């Protein structure tokens, strides 16, 4: 049985070497020597080139440039090879399909490219050539004309049939609609036995369109063919759809028996129980889709993935292409809907659908806390026009479901889903629905310890605004977290660990900018020690693949076990001959990617952005950081004004005082208004220092004099004698009347035992 189509040169090489030498090209090296089909050429030697590098001929064809590129690479003439590669990539008639066919015609071409990428200075050029070849392979395998020709060739002699099946396997899911159409065509009945034999040999890639067709094709014989094909392919994701068929009214006993036999065969092959009812089975599949389990995950090599639908009017399977990043969430929503159709009150399935919808929006770059229309939604054509935002559904479901979504987000350390759930909770839940002793209410309190600082702050804001009056576990953390929000600046903190000092400094230089602080060390443990001491949070960690004591695997494992780093994006700087190690670490850990240790700044930024999106990390800009700080300050003001909540407002005073030095005047004014409600001398004196400082703006000083007056009315005079004297002086002598008036109000509110009123009046005596 063929599970994966590996026929063309690129695909054969790719299938033989799974451990990924080149992340951007999805190829690998370690297994190559053990599975080669033809003798390997000698590894190119980087011999010096005498004289000038050989330049491509003017007007050279794509074929000659490709062949010359490989030739010069094989003999170690890398400058000449690079010149030909650049000319090839810039050729005005470069056709990916033609290049893929050229590669297929030369059995050694892909192996040569792999060696070049791994061992020479031509890595960048070879990588780009690989990209074009891969694009050509992709275009060839989905071409309907080519697919239909191969279906017709199934009727040929045994060798022709074998080759046709091989090519249809390459086409994978793209071949299924046309194969089913041929099976449904009375004029092609003579081909039917050959297509039936070929269908299961397409392998795993056939499953997504086949399971959709299973319960939609009207012909019972065609259903039977699909049932038997699914049983032979032997993947667990077919079982819920087979169970759905069994539960459908009007299905023949023969078809039910065949579906039951297929389920038993698949269950035996996968070796585990898949749930009793169709609802449970679909929910289990939803979990796999949501978690992007390897057996259902879209191919990360391709930028798009297909979601299949049955067109009843045309009796044909149609696909909707979506960005690969949202394929998992979309399929999780789809299979959750199936579970809910069988069991409408299936709480876990409903909550999973809600979480998947939030994750889908986040990966499209949408603000999951907003209910406004967003043009980014257009990238997902599986959603109908005017499809509501994710927060609409979570709000409508109510606080209990929002808590379930948040519970999942906390367990997964998914910041984006957590933010969506918290935003919904804020808008529909009061104190009694937000926190309490019930288990389902615990995720919001648990979110106060979330790895992502924004999630912690949003959780604290939600709790703070609810003004809880009953004690609860974790209450002591709310106000300090709100205070920490006041220091948010939108700047990131990145750790780089590389024992190679030269590369360490190079990478640090590429990452460092006014909005990023970079901490670098040669030793992993020393870097962590410094991070805990010097940084309030960590945005990303870059680890060289050759770190020791601990090694790469142990270091990543330690980070993932520590809650604060549990969802931090990690980039592996892959050194030569350690591609396999890096690939294993990436495959075993969520939120980890690899890049060549010599990568440039753009490549590093791209990888970091991609991994941050994968883990749902929230990236703050200076503007969004200020907005969050203001939101936290207003929440603190509400706590201070309430007076009955169990939250201890005083814990935020040091952070509020520090925020009086913020570059934002708006934040300084807001924090001053909050400090006015404190009863401490330190708060009042900080307000006085800010208001009396003559190089501050007039608007700031007038506002803070007002807060000082409020503080005095609330707590009485707690200023030092020096501050009182300066306040009197400014109330009497400040040239600016607005400032003098504001100062006088603050002075009056102090209600000094020795009144300065007489002195102020006499100052204006006119005789």
Coordinates of N, CA, C and O in Angstrom, one line a residue, residues 203-356:
X203 N -3.3 7.2 -0.6 CA -2.8 7.3 0.7 C -3.5 8.4 1.5 O -4.6 8.8 1.3
X204 N -2.8 8.8 2.6 CA -3.3 9.7 3.6 C -3.8 11.0 3.0 O -4.8 11.6 3.4
X205 N -3.2 11.5 2.0 CA -3.6 12.8 1.4 C -4.9 12.8 0.8 O -5.5 13.8 0.5
X206 N -5.5 11.6 0.5 CA -6.8 11.4 0.0 C -7.9 11.6 1.0 O -9.1 11.8 0.6
X207 N -7.6 11.6 2.3 CA -8.6 11.4 3.3 C -9.5 12.6 3.4 O -10.8 12.5 3.5
X208 N -9.0 13.8 3.4 CA -9.9 15.0 3.6 C -11.0 15.1 2.6 O -12.2 15.3 2.9
X209 N -10.7 15.0 1.3 CA -11.8 15.0 0.3 C -12.7 13.8 0.4 O -13.9 13.9 0.2
X210 N -12.1 12.6 0.7 CA -12.9 11.4 0.7 C -13.9 11.4 1.8 O -15.1 11.0 1.6
X211 N -13.5 11.8 3.0 CA -14.5 11.8 4.1 C -15.6 12.8 3.9 O -16.8 12.5 4.4
X212 N -15.4 13.9 3.2 CA -16.5 14.8 2.9 C -17.4 14.2 1.8 O -18.6 14.3 1.9
X213 N -16.8 13.5 0.9 CA -17.6 12.9 -0.2 C -18.5 11.7 0.4 O -19.6 11.5 -0.1
X214 N -17.9 11.0 1.4 CA -18.6 9.8 1.9 C -20.1 10.0 2.2 O -20.9 9.2 1.8
X215 N -20.4 11.0 3.0 CA -21.8 11.2 3.4 C -22.5 12.2 2.5 O -23.7 12.6 2.8
X216 N -22.0 12.5 1.3 CA -22.6 13.4 0.4 C -22.9 12.8 -1.0 O -23.9 13.2 -1.6
X217 N -22.1 12.0 -1.5 CA -22.3 11.4 -2.8 C -23.6 10.6 -2.8 O -23.9 9.9 -1.8
X218 N -24.5 10.8 -3.8 CA -25.8 10.2 -3.7 C -25.8 8.7 -4.0 O -26.7 7.9 -3.6
X219 N -24.8 8.2 -4.7 CA -24.8 6.8 -5.2 C -24.3 5.9 -4.2 O -23.2 6.1 -3.6
X220 N -25.1 4.9 -3.8 CA -24.7 3.9 -2.8 C -23.5 3.1 -3.1 O -22.6 2.8 -2.3
X221 N -23.3 2.8 -4.4 CA -22.2 2.0 -4.9 C -20.9 2.8 -4.7 O -19.8 2.3 -4.3
X222 N -21.0 4.1 -5.0 CA -19.8 5.0 -4.8 C -19.5 5.2 -3.3 O -18.3 5.2 -2.9
X223 N -20.5 5.2 -2.5 CA -20.3 5.3 -1.0 C -19.5 4.0 -0.6 O -18.6 4.1 0.2
X224 N -19.9 2.9 -1.1 CA -19.2 1.6 -0.8 C -17.8 1.7 -1.2 O -16.9 1.2 -0.4
X225 N -17.5 2.2 -2.4 CA -16.1 2.3 -2.8 C -15.3 3.1 -1.9 O -14.1 2.8 -1.5
X226 N -15.9 4.3 -1.4 CA -15.2 5.2 -0.5 C -15.0 4.5 0.8 O -13.9 4.6 1.4
X227 N -16.0 3.8 1.3 CA -15.9 3.1 2.6 C -14.7 2.2 2.6 O -13.8 2.1 3.5
X228 N -14.6 1.4 1.5 CA -13.5 0.4 1.5 C -12.2 1.0 1.3 O -11.2 0.5 1.8
X229 N -12.1 2.1 0.5 CA -10.9 2.8 0.4 C -10.4 3.4 1.7 O -9.2 3.3 2.1
X230 N -11.3 4.0 2.5 CA -10.9 4.5 3.8 C -10.4 3.4 4.7 O -9.5 3.6 5.5
X231 N -11.1 2.3 4.6 CA -10.6 1.1 5.5 C -9.2 0.7 5.1 O -8.5 0.3 6.0
X232 N -8.9 0.7 3.8 CA -7.6 0.3 3.4 C -6.5 1.4 3.7 O -5.4 1.0 4.0
X233 N -6.9 2.6 3.7 CA -5.9 3.7 4.0 C -5.5 3.7 5.5 O -4.4 4.0 5.9
X234 N -6.5 3.3 6.4 CA -6.2 3.0 7.8 C -5.7 4.2 8.6 O -4.7 4.2 9.2
X235 N -6.4 5.3 8.5 CA -6.1 6.5 9.4 C -7.4 6.8 10.3 O -8.5 6.8 9.8
X236 N -7.1 7.1 11.5 CA -8.2 7.3 12.5 C -9.2 8.4 12.2 O -10.3 8.4 12.6
X237 N -8.7 9.4 11.4 CA -9.6 10.5 11.2 C -10.8 10.1 10.3 O -11.8 10.9 10.2
X238 N -10.8 8.9 9.7 CA -11.9 8.5 8.9 C -13.1 7.9 9.8 O -14.2 7.9 9.4
X239 N -12.7 7.5 11.0 CA -13.7 6.8 11.9 C -15.0 7.6 12.2 O -16.1 7.1 12.0
X240 N -14.9 8.9 12.6 CA -16.1 9.6 12.9 C -17.0 9.7 11.6 O -18.3 9.6 11.8
X241 N -16.5 9.9 10.5 CA -17.3 10.0 9.3 C -17.9 8.7 8.9 O -19.1 8.6 8.4
X242 N -17.2 7.6 9.1 CA -17.8 6.2 8.9 C -18.9 6.0 9.9 O -20.0 5.4 9.6
X243 N -18.7 6.4 11.2 CA -19.8 6.3 12.2 C -21.0 7.2 11.8 O -22.1 6.8 12.1
X244 N -20.7 8.3 11.3 CA -21.8 9.2 10.8 C -22.6 8.5 9.8 O -23.9 8.6 9.7
X245 N -22.0 7.8 8.8 CA -22.7 7.1 7.8 C -23.6 6.0 8.4 O -24.7 5.8 8.0
X246 N -23.0 5.3 9.4 CA -23.8 4.2 10.0 C -25.0 4.8 10.7 O -26.1 4.2 10.7
X247 N -24.9 6.0 11.2 CA -26.1 6.6 11.9 C -27.1 7.3 11.0 O -28.1 7.8 11.5
X248 N -26.8 7.3 9.8 CA -27.6 8.1 8.8 C -28.8 7.2 8.4 O -28.7 6.0 8.1
X249 N -30.0 7.8 8.4 CA -31.2 7.1 8.1 C -31.2 6.7 6.6 O -30.7 7.5 5.8
X250 N -31.7 5.6 6.3 CA -31.8 5.1 4.9 C -30.6 4.4 4.4 O -30.6 4.0 3.2
X251 N -29.5 4.3 5.2 CA -28.3 3.6 4.7 C -28.6 2.1 4.7 O -29.2 1.6 5.7
X252 N -28.2 1.4 3.7 CA -28.4 0.0 3.6 C -27.7 -0.8 4.6 O -26.6 -0.3 5.1
X253 N -28.2 -1.9 4.9 CA -27.5 -2.8 5.9 C -26.1 -3.2 5.4 O -25.1 -3.3 6.2
X254 N -26.0 -3.4 4.1 CA -24.7 -3.8 3.5 C -23.7 -2.7 3.7 O -22.5 -2.9 4.1
X255 N -24.1 -1.5 3.5 CA -23.2 -0.3 3.7 C -22.8 -0.1 5.1 O -21.7 0.2 5.5
X256 N -23.8 -0.3 6.0 CA -23.5 -0.2 7.5 C -22.5 -1.3 7.9 O -21.5 -1.0 8.7
X257 N -22.6 -2.5 7.4 CA -21.7 -3.6 7.7 C -20.3 -3.2 7.2 O -19.3 -3.4 7.9
X258 N -20.2 -2.7 6.0 CA -18.9 -2.4 5.4 C -18.2 -1.3 6.2 O -17.0 -1.3 6.5
X259 N -19.0 -0.3 6.6 CA -18.5 0.8 7.4 C -18.0 0.3 8.8 O -16.9 0.7 9.3
X260 N -18.8 -0.6 9.4 CA -18.3 -1.1 10.7 C -17.0 -1.9 10.5 O -16.2 -1.9 11.4
X261 N -16.9 -2.7 9.5 CA -15.7 -3.5 9.2 C -14.5 -2.5 9.0 O -13.4 -2.8 9.5
X262 N -14.8 -1.4 8.3 CA -13.7 -0.5 8.0 C -13.2 0.2 9.3 O -12.0 0.4 9.6
X263 N -14.2 0.5 10.2 CA -13.9 1.1 11.5 C -13.0 0.1 12.3 O -12.0 0.5 12.9
X264 N -13.4 -1.2 12.3 CA -12.7 -2.2 13.1 C -11.2 -2.3 12.6 O -10.3 -2.4 13.3
X265 N -11.1 -2.3 11.2 CA -9.8 -2.4 10.6 C -8.9 -1.2 11.0 O -7.7 -1.4 11.3
X266 N -9.5 0.0 10.9 CA -8.7 1.2 11.2 C -8.3 1.2 12.7 O -7.2 1.5 13.0
X267 N -9.3 0.9 13.6 CA -9.0 0.9 15.0 C -7.9 -0.1 15.4 O -7.0 0.2 16.2
X268 N -7.9 -1.3 14.7 CA -6.9 -2.2 14.9 C -5.5 -1.7 14.4 O -4.5 -1.9 15.1
X269 N -5.5 -1.0 13.3 CA -4.3 -0.5 12.8 C -3.7 0.6 13.6 O -2.4 0.7 13.8
X270 N -4.5 1.5 14.2 CA -4.0 2.6 14.9 C -3.8 2.3 16.4 O -3.1 3.0 17.1
X271 N -4.4 1.2 16.8 CA -4.1 0.6 18.2 C -4.6 1.4 19.3 O -4.1 1.3 20.4
X272 N -5.7 2.2 19.2 CA -6.3 2.8 20.3 C -7.8 3.1 20.1 O -8.3 3.1 19.0
X273 N -8.5 3.3 21.2 CA -9.9 3.5 21.2 C -10.2 4.9 20.8 O -9.5 5.8 21.1
X274 N -11.3 5.1 20.0 CA -11.6 6.4 19.4 C -12.9 7.0 19.9 O -13.4 7.9 19.3
X275 N -13.5 6.4 20.9 CA -14.8 6.9 21.4 C -15.9 6.1 21.0 O -15.9 5.5 20.0
X276 N -17.0 6.1 21.8 CA -18.1 5.2 21.6 C -19.1 5.8 20.6 O -19.5 5.2 19.6
X277 N -19.5 7.1 20.8 CA -20.5 7.7 19.9 C -19.9 8.5 18.8 O -18.7 9.0 19.0
X278 N -20.6 8.8 17.7 CA -20.1 9.7 16.7 C -19.7 11.1 17.3 O -18.7 11.7 16.9
X279 N -20.5 11.6 18.3 CA -20.2 12.9 18.9 C -18.8 12.8 19.6 O -18.0 13.8 19.4
X280 N -18.6 11.8 20.3 CA -17.3 11.7 21.0 C -16.1 11.5 20.0 O -15.0 12.1 20.2
X281 N -16.4 10.8 18.9 CA -15.4 10.6 17.9 C -15.0 11.9 17.2 O -13.9 12.2 17.0
X282 N -16.1 12.6 16.9 CA -15.8 13.9 16.2 C -15.1 14.9 17.1 O -14.2 15.7 16.7
X283 N -15.5 14.8 18.4 CA -14.8 15.7 19.4 C -13.3 15.3 19.5 O -12.4 16.2 19.5
X284 N -13.0 14.0 19.5 CA -11.6 13.6 19.6 C -10.8 14.1 18.4 O -9.7 14.5 18.5
X285 N -11.5 14.0 17.2 CA -10.8 14.5 16.0 C -10.7 16.0 16.0 O -9.7 16.6 15.6
X286 N -11.6 16.7 16.6 CA -11.5 18.2 16.8 C -10.3 18.5 17.6 O -9.6 19.5 17.3
X287 N -10.1 17.8 18.7 CA -8.9 18.0 19.5 C -7.6 17.8 18.7 O -6.7 18.6 18.9
X288 N -7.6 16.8 17.9 CA -6.4 16.6 17.1 C -6.2 17.7 16.1 O -5.1 18.2 15.9
X289 N -7.3 18.2 15.5 CA -7.2 19.3 14.5 C -6.8 20.6 15.3 O -5.9 21.3 14.8
X290 N -7.3 20.8 16.4 CA -7.0 22.0 17.2 C -5.5 22.0 17.6 O -4.8 23.1 17.5
X291 N -5.1 20.9 18.0 CA -3.7 20.7 18.5 C -2.7 20.5 17.3 O -1.5 20.3 17.5
X292 N -3.2 20.4 16.1 CA -2.5 20.2 14.9 C -1.6 19.0 15.0 O -0.4 19.0 14.8
X293 N -2.2 17.9 15.4 CA -1.5 16.6 15.5 C -1.0 16.2 14.1 O -1.5 16.5 13.1
X294 N 0.2 15.5 14.2 CA 0.9 15.2 12.9 C 0.0 14.5 11.9 O 0.2 14.7 10.7
X295 N -0.9 13.7 12.3 CA -1.7 12.9 11.4 C -2.7 13.7 10.6 O -3.2 13.3 9.6
X296 N -3.1 14.9 11.2 CA -4.1 15.7 10.5 C -3.6 17.1 10.2 O -4.3 17.9 9.5
X297 N -2.4 17.4 10.5 CA -1.8 18.7 10.3 C -1.6 19.0 8.8 O -1.2 18.1 8.1
X298 N -1.9 20.2 8.4 CA -1.6 20.6 7.0 C -0.1 20.6 6.7 O 0.7 20.8 7.7
X299 N 0.3 20.3 5.5 CA 1.7 20.3 5.1 C 2.3 21.7 5.3 O 1.9 22.6 4.6
X300 N 3.2 21.9 6.3 CA 3.7 23.2 6.5 C 4.6 23.7 5.4 O 4.9 24.9 5.3
X301 N 4.9 22.9 4.4 CA 5.8 23.3 3.3 C 5.0 24.2 2.3 O 5.6 25.0 1.6
X302 N 3.7 24.1 2.3 CA 2.8 24.8 1.4 C 2.2 26.0 2.1 O 1.7 25.9 3.2
X303 N 2.1 27.1 1.4 CA 1.5 28.3 2.0 C 0.0 28.2 2.1 O -0.6 28.9 2.9
X304 N -0.7 27.3 1.4 CA -2.1 27.1 1.5 C -2.5 25.7 1.7 O -1.7 24.8 1.4
X305 N -3.7 25.5 2.3 CA -4.2 24.2 2.5 C -5.7 24.2 2.0 O -6.3 25.2 2.0
X306 N -6.2 23.0 1.7 CA -7.5 22.9 1.1 C -8.5 22.4 2.1 O -8.3 21.4 2.8
X307 N -9.7 23.1 2.1 CA -10.9 22.7 2.9 C -11.9 22.2 1.8 O -12.2 23.0 0.9
X308 N -12.4 21.0 1.9 CA -13.2 20.4 0.9 C -14.7 20.5 1.2 O -15.1 20.3 2.4
X309 N -15.5 20.7 0.1 CA -16.9 20.8 0.3 C -17.6 20.1 -0.9 O -17.0 20.0 -2.0
X310 N -18.8 19.5 -0.7 CA -19.5 18.8 -1.7 C -20.5 19.8 -2.4 O -21.3 20.4 -1.8
X311 N -20.4 19.9 -3.7 CA -21.3 20.7 -4.5 C -22.4 19.7 -5.1 O -22.1 19.0 -6.0
X312 N -23.5 19.7 -4.4 CA -24.6 18.8 -4.8 C -25.1 19.0 -6.2 O -25.4 18.1 -6.9
X313 N -25.2 20.3 -6.6 CA -25.8 20.6 -7.9 C -24.9 20.1 -9.1 O -25.4 19.6 -10.1
X314 N -23.6 20.0 -8.9 CA -22.7 19.6 -9.9 C -22.1 18.2 -9.6 O -21.3 17.7 -10.4
X315 N -22.5 17.6 -8.4 CA -22.0 16.3 -8.0 C -20.5 16.3 -8.1 O -19.9 15.4 -8.7
X316 N -19.9 17.2 -7.4 CA -18.4 17.4 -7.5 C -17.9 17.9 -6.2 O -18.5 18.7 -5.5
X317 N -16.6 17.5 -5.9 CA -15.9 18.0 -4.7 C -15.2 19.3 -5.1 O -14.4 19.3 -6.1
X318 N -15.5 20.4 -4.4 CA -14.8 21.6 -4.6 C -13.9 21.9 -3.4 O -14.2 21.5 -2.2
X319 N -12.8 22.7 -3.6 CA -11.9 23.0 -2.5 C -11.9 24.5 -2.3 O -12.2 25.3 -3.2
X320 N -11.7 24.9 -1.1 CA -11.5 26.3 -0.7 C -10.1 26.4 -0.1 O -9.8 25.8 0.9
X321 N -9.2 27.1 -0.8 CA -7.8 27.3 -0.3 C -7.8 28.3 0.8 O -8.3 29.4 0.7
X322 N -7.1 28.0 1.9 CA -6.9 28.9 3.0 C -5.5 28.9 3.4 O -4.7 28.0 3.1
X323 N -5.0 30.0 4.1 CA -3.7 30.0 4.6 C -3.4 28.8 5.5 O -4.3 28.4 6.3
X324 N -2.3 28.1 5.3 CA -2.0 26.9 6.1 C -2.1 27.1 7.6 O -2.5 26.2 8.3
X325 N -1.8 28.3 8.0 CA -1.8 28.6 9.5 C -3.2 28.4 10.1 O -3.3 28.1 11.3
X326 N -4.2 28.6 9.3 CA -5.6 28.5 9.9 C -6.3 27.2 9.5 O -7.4 27.1 9.9
X327 N -5.6 26.3 8.8 CA -6.3 25.1 8.5 C -6.7 24.3 9.7 O -7.8 23.8 9.8
X328 N -5.8 24.1 10.7 CA -6.1 23.4 11.9 C -7.3 24.0 12.6 O -8.3 23.2 13.0
X329 N -7.3 25.3 12.9 CA -8.5 25.9 13.6 C -9.8 25.7 12.8 O -10.8 25.4 13.4
X330 N -9.7 25.8 11.5 CA -10.9 25.7 10.6 C -11.4 24.3 10.7 O -12.7 24.0 10.9
X331 N -10.6 23.3 10.6 CA -11.0 21.9 10.7 C -11.5 21.5 12.1 O -12.4 20.7 12.3
X332 N -10.9 22.2 13.1 CA -11.4 21.9 14.5 C -12.8 22.5 14.6 O -13.7 21.8 15.3
X333 N -13.1 23.6 14.1 CA -14.4 24.2 14.1 C -15.4 23.2 13.3 O -16.5 23.0 13.8
X334 N -14.9 22.8 12.2 CA -15.8 21.9 11.4 C -16.2 20.6 12.0 O -17.3 20.2 12.0
X335 N -15.2 20.0 12.6 CA -15.5 18.7 13.3 C -16.2 18.9 14.6 O -17.0 18.0 15.0
X336 N -16.0 20.0 15.3 CA -16.8 20.3 16.5 C -18.3 20.5 16.1 O -19.2 20.1 16.8
X337 N -18.5 21.1 15.0 CA -19.9 21.3 14.5 C -20.5 20.0 14.3 O -21.7 19.8 14.6
X338 N -19.8 19.0 13.8 CA -20.3 17.6 13.6 C -20.7 17.0 14.9 O -21.7 16.4 15.1
X339 N -19.8 17.2 15.9 CA -20.1 16.7 17.3 C -21.3 17.3 17.9 O -22.2 16.6 18.5
X340 N -21.5 18.6 17.7 CA -22.6 19.3 18.2 C -23.9 18.9 17.5 O -25.0 18.9 18.2
X341 N -23.8 18.6 16.3 CA -25.0 18.1 15.5 C -25.5 16.8 16.1 O -26.7 16.6 16.2
X342 N -24.6 16.0 16.5 CA -25.1 14.7 17.2 C -25.5 14.9 18.6 O -26.4 14.3 19.1
X343 N -24.8 15.9 19.3 CA -25.1 16.1 20.7 C -25.1 17.6 20.9 O -24.1 18.2 21.3
X344 N -26.3 18.3 20.8 CA -26.3 19.8 20.8 C -25.9 20.4 22.1 O -25.4 21.5 22.1
X345 N -25.9 19.6 23.2 CA -25.5 20.2 24.5 C -24.1 19.8 24.9 O -23.7 19.8 26.1
X346 N -23.3 19.4 23.9 CA -21.9 18.9 24.2 C -21.0 20.1 24.5 O -20.4 20.8 23.6
X347 N -20.9 20.4 25.8 CA -20.2 21.6 26.3 C -18.7 21.7 25.8 O -18.3 22.8 25.3
X348 N -18.0 20.6 25.9 CA -16.6 20.7 25.5 C -16.5 20.9 24.0 O -15.5 21.6 23.6
X349 N -17.3 20.4 23.2 CA -17.3 20.6 21.8 C -17.6 22.1 21.5 O -17.0 22.7 20.6
X350 N -18.6 22.6 22.1 CA -18.9 24.0 21.9 C -17.7 24.9 22.3 O -17.4 25.9 21.6
X351 N -17.1 24.7 23.5 CA -16.0 25.5 23.9 C -14.8 25.3 23.0 O -14.1 26.3 22.7
X352 N -14.6 24.1 22.4 CA -13.5 23.9 21.5 C -13.8 24.7 20.2 O -12.8 25.3 19.7
X353 N -15.0 24.7 19.8 CA -15.3 25.5 18.6 C -15.0 27.0 18.8 O -14.4 27.7 18.0
X354 N -15.4 27.5 20.0 CA -15.1 28.9 20.3 C -13.6 29.2 20.4 O -13.2 30.3 19.8
X355 N -12.9 28.3 21.0 CA -11.4 28.5 21.1 C -10.8 28.5 19.7 O -9.9 29.3 19.4
X356 N -11.2 27.6 18.8 CA -10.7 27.4 17.5 C -11.0 28.7 16.7 O -10.1 29.1 15.9

